[in-house]
């Protein structure tokens, strides 16, 4: 079915006929084959808008400023969809446009359309009718800002076009057909750019630091979906202190701007820093850092690359506040602060509990015979024993048995006193008369002795710090003597030189905590004591000493060592011939 519209104004003047046409057009919405031949001559645009709204079944809101006459010449029938496209083209020629807002279409002047709530069109729907819409077009390889001057002459004056640099996109508001044409042009221009290489020399910054920062920024951009810069390559040239960039033109331009921003002179006021230490000793840390900086300076002097902005760094320690006063440029200051943070840590402590045990077992058996014979001619006797007390007792006994003044009480007391000093069991026999005295003493002794020396020193020290403990005495040892006898006046002034040495228990440990709970210990342990001596020059010291390095887990018990000595002495004394 074909409806010929030759004069819409005349058609609408006849109300009955208008109703019939409206009814016919309404029926055409159901018939897919219905077409319209539109020929208009000076028809009021308001009437034409109303006619199209009735045919398409849409609600249209017309701006009061929409006025004018419409003239259309067509010899070919059009469908309902083509009629709507023809309607939009007529509006565009008249300086008006249609803006869709939900189910309502607003007819407004084209110059006011971009400030209206225009619908946003998806990328895949770029080509369509001439409704006024807004579309965001993202670019992958070229700069959106650089493309705007090229595209601006291709859009109407009333259209809106702008570039958004952060997402490298173009925002355009225009009729759909124009936007489709612009999208086609952009797709042809937004091709993969040729990779270029540029060398950017630095004046103040350090190439390695700048490249490290730029690489971090590039990785973050890739994480946000900026695929255009994924092939950008940044390399630091230490010899010339330059940044070498290989990327497309867009990336090179952006990276160049970042480098210029980062390559700024250092602020001299920030070159001095005071760092207070919490655990480490400021003097020791200052010595370590000074040696490190000296080694770095020697390496730089031996090479051909001098760090940009590098100056003379100084590190001083203030013992009163346990702080470091550092003068250095920014990059060296940052490196020193990082090192100090790793050195100034709370160090672990190690508690060492030692047990020093010494056991001595003594067993002895003695058997002795002593005899004495005395008459007017003298005293004769013998003692077969090695005990000094028995020899003395026998001598006293002999003196007591020799009459001196005829007093028997004195002799008896001397005999009793002599026998009392003899250890062990004593069995004796004696005969005393006026002309003869004879005495025989038999002595037997068995002895046992046990000695248990126990010492438990404890030490608490820091990791890698030597700890030392000693418990004992300062014993004088004679190292020399002198006397000036034989001088003119005959006076003598003897003297001795003495050196005092520690005698007792000494423990020295240097622990080192390894990864996990293992501890390496460098141990020196010594136990010394005095032996029997008569005078200072003959002092004898007994010494037991061990030096070792062991590895033990936390809480474990380690046996360092020991020495077992078994000594047996068998001796006999007697009178030749008689004792055999």
PDB file of C-alpha atoms in Angstrom, residues 335-478:
ATOM      1  CA  UNK A 335      71.257   5.215  50.560  1.00  0.00           C
ATOM      2  CA  UNK A 336      72.831   5.983  53.954  1.00  0.00           C
ATOM      3  CA  UNK A 337      69.436   6.153  55.643  1.00  0.00           C
ATOM      4  CA  UNK A 338      68.545   2.744  54.243  1.00  0.00           C
ATOM      5  CA  UNK A 339      71.821   1.252  55.526  1.00  0.00           C
ATOM      6  CA  UNK A 340      71.397   2.854  58.963  1.00  0.00           C
ATOM      7  CA  UNK A 341      67.858   1.496  59.238  1.00  0.00           C
ATOM      8  CA  UNK A 342      69.200  -2.028  58.700  1.00  0.00           C
ATOM      9  CA  UNK A 343      72.082  -1.605  61.156  1.00  0.00           C
ATOM     10  CA  UNK A 344      70.157   0.141  63.935  1.00  0.00           C
ATOM     11  CA  UNK A 345      68.156  -2.858  65.075  1.00  0.00           C
ATOM     12  CA  UNK A 346      67.600  -4.487  68.432  1.00  0.00           C
ATOM     13  CA  UNK A 347      70.123  -7.273  68.712  1.00  0.00           C
ATOM     14  CA  UNK A 348      69.278 -10.604  70.257  1.00  0.00           C
ATOM     15  CA  UNK A 349      70.850 -11.722  73.549  1.00  0.00           C
ATOM     16  CA  UNK A 350      72.278 -15.084  74.524  1.00  0.00           C
ATOM     17  CA  UNK A 351      72.280 -16.582  78.031  1.00  0.00           C
ATOM     18  CA  UNK A 352      75.011 -19.182  78.605  1.00  0.00           C
ATOM     19  CA  UNK A 353      74.836 -21.351  81.728  1.00  0.00           C
ATOM     20  CA  UNK A 354      77.967 -23.456  82.303  1.00  0.00           C
ATOM     21  CA  UNK A 355      78.614 -26.306  84.708  1.00  0.00           C
ATOM     22  CA  UNK A 356      82.279 -27.022  85.540  1.00  0.00           C
ATOM     23  CA  UNK A 357      82.776 -30.319  87.382  1.00  0.00           C
ATOM     24  CA  UNK A 358      86.055 -31.743  88.732  1.00  0.00           C
ATOM     25  CA  UNK A 359      86.105 -35.027  90.701  1.00  0.00           C
ATOM     26  CA  UNK A 360      89.176 -36.355  92.556  1.00  0.00           C
ATOM     27  CA  UNK A 361      89.288 -39.769  94.325  1.00  0.00           C
ATOM     28  CA  UNK A 362      92.287 -40.612  96.584  1.00  0.00           C
ATOM     29  CA  UNK A 363      92.967 -43.972  98.269  1.00  0.00           C
ATOM     30  CA  UNK A 364      96.059 -44.869 100.331  1.00  0.00           C
ATOM     31  CA  UNK A 365      97.455 -47.589 102.579  1.00  0.00           C
ATOM     32  CA  UNK A 366     100.522 -47.272 104.851  1.00  0.00           C
ATOM     33  CA  UNK A 367     102.378 -49.725 107.127  1.00  0.00           C
ATOM     34  CA  UNK A 368     105.397 -48.627 109.204  1.00  0.00           C
ATOM     35  CA  UNK A 369     107.773 -50.002 111.875  1.00  0.00           C
ATOM     36  CA  UNK A 370     109.924 -47.848 114.225  1.00  0.00           C
ATOM     37  CA  UNK A 371     112.355 -48.987 116.887  1.00  0.00           C
ATOM     38  CA  UNK A 372     114.605 -47.291 119.401  1.00  0.00           C
ATOM     39  CA  UNK A 373     117.492 -48.584 121.580  1.00  0.00           C
ATOM     40  CA  UNK A 374     119.200 -46.466 124.215  1.00  0.00           C
ATOM     41  CA  UNK A 375     121.813 -47.047 126.964  1.00  0.00           C
ATOM     42  CA  UNK A 376     124.499 -45.044 128.644  1.00  0.00           C
ATOM     43  CA  UNK A 377     126.485 -44.833 125.446  1.00  0.00           C
ATOM     44  CA  UNK A 378     123.690 -43.130 123.358  1.00  0.00           C
ATOM     45  CA  UNK A 379     120.432 -43.546 121.434  1.00  0.00           C
ATOM     46  CA  UNK A 380     120.056 -45.710 118.338  1.00  0.00           C
ATOM     47  CA  UNK A 381     116.950 -46.277 116.221  1.00  0.00           C
ATOM     48  CA  UNK A 382     115.262 -46.417 112.830  1.00  0.00           C
ATOM     49  CA  UNK A 383     111.852 -45.447 111.400  1.00  0.00           C
ATOM     50  CA  UNK A 384     110.612 -47.198 108.238  1.00  0.00           C
ATOM     51  CA  UNK A 385     107.997 -44.737 107.094  1.00  0.00           C
ATOM     52  CA  UNK A 386     107.671 -41.846 104.653  1.00  0.00           C
ATOM     53  CA  UNK A 387     105.411 -39.840 106.859  1.00  0.00           C
ATOM     54  CA  UNK A 388     107.072 -36.716 108.231  1.00  0.00           C
ATOM     55  CA  UNK A 389     104.882 -36.701 111.322  1.00  0.00           C
ATOM     56  CA  UNK A 390     106.080 -40.168 112.293  1.00  0.00           C
ATOM     57  CA  UNK A 391     109.717 -39.168 111.899  1.00  0.00           C
ATOM     58  CA  UNK A 392     109.218 -36.171 114.112  1.00  0.00           C
ATOM     59  CA  UNK A 393     107.374 -38.258 116.659  1.00  0.00           C
ATOM     60  CA  UNK A 394     110.161 -40.789 116.838  1.00  0.00           C
ATOM     61  CA  UNK A 395     112.764 -38.061 117.313  1.00  0.00           C
ATOM     62  CA  UNK A 396     110.751 -36.560 120.131  1.00  0.00           C
ATOM     63  CA  UNK A 397     110.323 -40.006 121.613  1.00  0.00           C
ATOM     64  CA  UNK A 398     114.055 -40.564 121.596  1.00  0.00           C
ATOM     65  CA  UNK A 399     114.667 -37.275 123.326  1.00  0.00           C
ATOM     66  CA  UNK A 400     112.104 -38.124 125.929  1.00  0.00           C
ATOM     67  CA  UNK A 401     113.607 -41.514 126.687  1.00  0.00           C
ATOM     68  CA  UNK A 402     117.093 -40.130 127.385  1.00  0.00           C
ATOM     69  CA  UNK A 403     117.301 -39.185 131.064  1.00  0.00           C
ATOM     70  CA  UNK A 404     118.219 -35.568 131.501  1.00  0.00           C
ATOM     71  CA  UNK A 405     117.534 -34.764 135.106  1.00  0.00           C
ATOM     72  CA  UNK A 406     116.100 -38.006 136.548  1.00  0.00           C
ATOM     73  CA  UNK A 407     112.504 -36.786 136.357  1.00  0.00           C
ATOM     74  CA  UNK A 408     110.185 -39.575 135.142  1.00  0.00           C
ATOM     75  CA  UNK A 409     107.184 -37.270 134.777  1.00  0.00           C
ATOM     76  CA  UNK A 410     108.827 -35.187 132.082  1.00  0.00           C
ATOM     77  CA  UNK A 411     109.745 -38.280 130.057  1.00  0.00           C
ATOM     78  CA  UNK A 412     106.247 -39.710 130.311  1.00  0.00           C
ATOM     79  CA  UNK A 413     104.677 -36.525 129.086  1.00  0.00           C
ATOM     80  CA  UNK A 414     107.050 -36.363 126.128  1.00  0.00           C
ATOM     81  CA  UNK A 415     106.258 -39.963 125.155  1.00  0.00           C
ATOM     82  CA  UNK A 416     102.509 -39.297 125.294  1.00  0.00           C
ATOM     83  CA  UNK A 417     102.824 -36.147 123.211  1.00  0.00           C
ATOM     84  CA  UNK A 418     104.938 -37.915 120.585  1.00  0.00           C
ATOM     85  CA  UNK A 419     102.548 -40.833 120.187  1.00  0.00           C
ATOM     86  CA  UNK A 420      99.564 -38.488 119.893  1.00  0.00           C
ATOM     87  CA  UNK A 421     100.930 -36.962 116.677  1.00  0.00           C
ATOM     88  CA  UNK A 422     101.195 -40.284 114.840  1.00  0.00           C
ATOM     89  CA  UNK A 423      98.112 -40.870 112.572  1.00  0.00           C
ATOM     90  CA  UNK A 424      96.546 -44.276 112.209  1.00  0.00           C
ATOM     91  CA  UNK A 425      96.622 -47.241 114.585  1.00  0.00           C
ATOM     92  CA  UNK A 426      99.826 -47.454 116.674  1.00  0.00           C
ATOM     93  CA  UNK A 427     100.980 -50.538 118.539  1.00  0.00           C
ATOM     94  CA  UNK A 428     104.160 -50.265 120.665  1.00  0.00           C
ATOM     95  CA  UNK A 429     106.348 -52.200 123.100  1.00  0.00           C
ATOM     96  CA  UNK A 430     109.066 -50.784 125.326  1.00  0.00           C
ATOM     97  CA  UNK A 431     111.461 -51.733 128.130  1.00  0.00           C
ATOM     98  CA  UNK A 432     113.021 -49.147 130.387  1.00  0.00           C
ATOM     99  CA  UNK A 433     115.429 -49.804 133.305  1.00  0.00           C
ATOM    100  CA  UNK A 434     118.475 -48.122 134.775  1.00  0.00           C
ATOM    101  CA  UNK A 435     120.876 -49.289 132.122  1.00  0.00           C
ATOM    102  CA  UNK A 436     118.745 -50.123 129.066  1.00  0.00           C
ATOM    103  CA  UNK A 437     115.820 -48.536 127.143  1.00  0.00           C
ATOM    104  CA  UNK A 438     114.172 -50.243 124.178  1.00  0.00           C
ATOM    105  CA  UNK A 439     111.023 -49.220 122.224  1.00  0.00           C
ATOM    106  CA  UNK A 440     109.267 -50.707 119.157  1.00  0.00           C
ATOM    107  CA  UNK A 441     106.258 -48.983 117.442  1.00  0.00           C
ATOM    108  CA  UNK A 442     104.124 -50.576 114.698  1.00  0.00           C
ATOM    109  CA  UNK A 443     101.836 -48.170 112.756  1.00  0.00           C
ATOM    110  CA  UNK A 444      99.099 -49.011 110.120  1.00  0.00           C
ATOM    111  CA  UNK A 445      97.022 -46.431 108.208  1.00  0.00           C
ATOM    112  CA  UNK A 446      94.429 -46.631 105.390  1.00  0.00           C
ATOM    113  CA  UNK A 447      93.080 -43.359 103.918  1.00  0.00           C
ATOM    114  CA  UNK A 448      90.335 -42.390 101.407  1.00  0.00           C
ATOM    115  CA  UNK A 449      89.578 -38.973  99.969  1.00  0.00           C
ATOM    116  CA  UNK A 450      86.901 -37.662  97.564  1.00  0.00           C
ATOM    117  CA  UNK A 451      86.894 -34.162  96.127  1.00  0.00           C
ATOM    118  CA  UNK A 452      83.998 -32.729  94.077  1.00  0.00           C
ATOM    119  CA  UNK A 453      84.443 -29.228  92.712  1.00  0.00           C
ATOM    120  CA  UNK A 454      81.316 -27.754  91.174  1.00  0.00           C
ATOM    121  CA  UNK A 455      81.139 -24.282  89.539  1.00  0.00           C
ATOM    122  CA  UNK A 456      78.117 -22.905  87.635  1.00  0.00           C
ATOM    123  CA  UNK A 457      78.991 -19.565  86.031  1.00  0.00           C
ATOM    124  CA  UNK A 458      76.349 -17.813  83.875  1.00  0.00           C
ATOM    125  CA  UNK A 459      76.812 -15.176  81.182  1.00  0.00           C
ATOM    126  CA  UNK A 460      74.337 -12.921  79.356  1.00  0.00           C
ATOM    127  CA  UNK A 461      75.641 -11.119  76.296  1.00  0.00           C
ATOM    128  CA  UNK A 462      74.558  -9.635  72.973  1.00  0.00           C
ATOM    129  CA  UNK A 463      74.878 -11.442  69.683  1.00  0.00           C
ATOM    130  CA  UNK A 464      78.484 -11.341  68.385  1.00  0.00           C
ATOM    131  CA  UNK A 465      79.747  -9.694  71.575  1.00  0.00           C
ATOM    132  CA  UNK A 466      82.425 -11.312  73.772  1.00  0.00           C
ATOM    133  CA  UNK A 467      81.460 -12.017  77.392  1.00  0.00           C
ATOM    134  CA  UNK A 468      83.992 -12.689  80.146  1.00  0.00           C
ATOM    135  CA  UNK A 469      83.612 -13.814  83.749  1.00  0.00           C
ATOM    136  CA  UNK A 470      86.260 -14.788  86.295  1.00  0.00           C
ATOM    137  CA  UNK A 471      85.928 -15.903  89.921  1.00  0.00           C
ATOM    138  CA  UNK A 472      89.130 -16.385  91.884  1.00  0.00           C
ATOM    139  CA  UNK A 473      92.059 -14.653  93.550  1.00  0.00           C
ATOM    140  CA  UNK A 474      94.922 -12.383  92.581  1.00  0.00           C
ATOM    141  CA  UNK A 475      97.947 -14.439  93.667  1.00  0.00           C
ATOM    142  CA  UNK A 476     101.409 -12.827  93.938  1.00  0.00           C
ATOM    143  CA  UNK A 477     104.200 -14.551  92.015  1.00  0.00           C
ATOM    144  CA  UNK A 478     107.841 -13.613  92.641  1.00  0.00           C
TER     145      UNK A 478
END
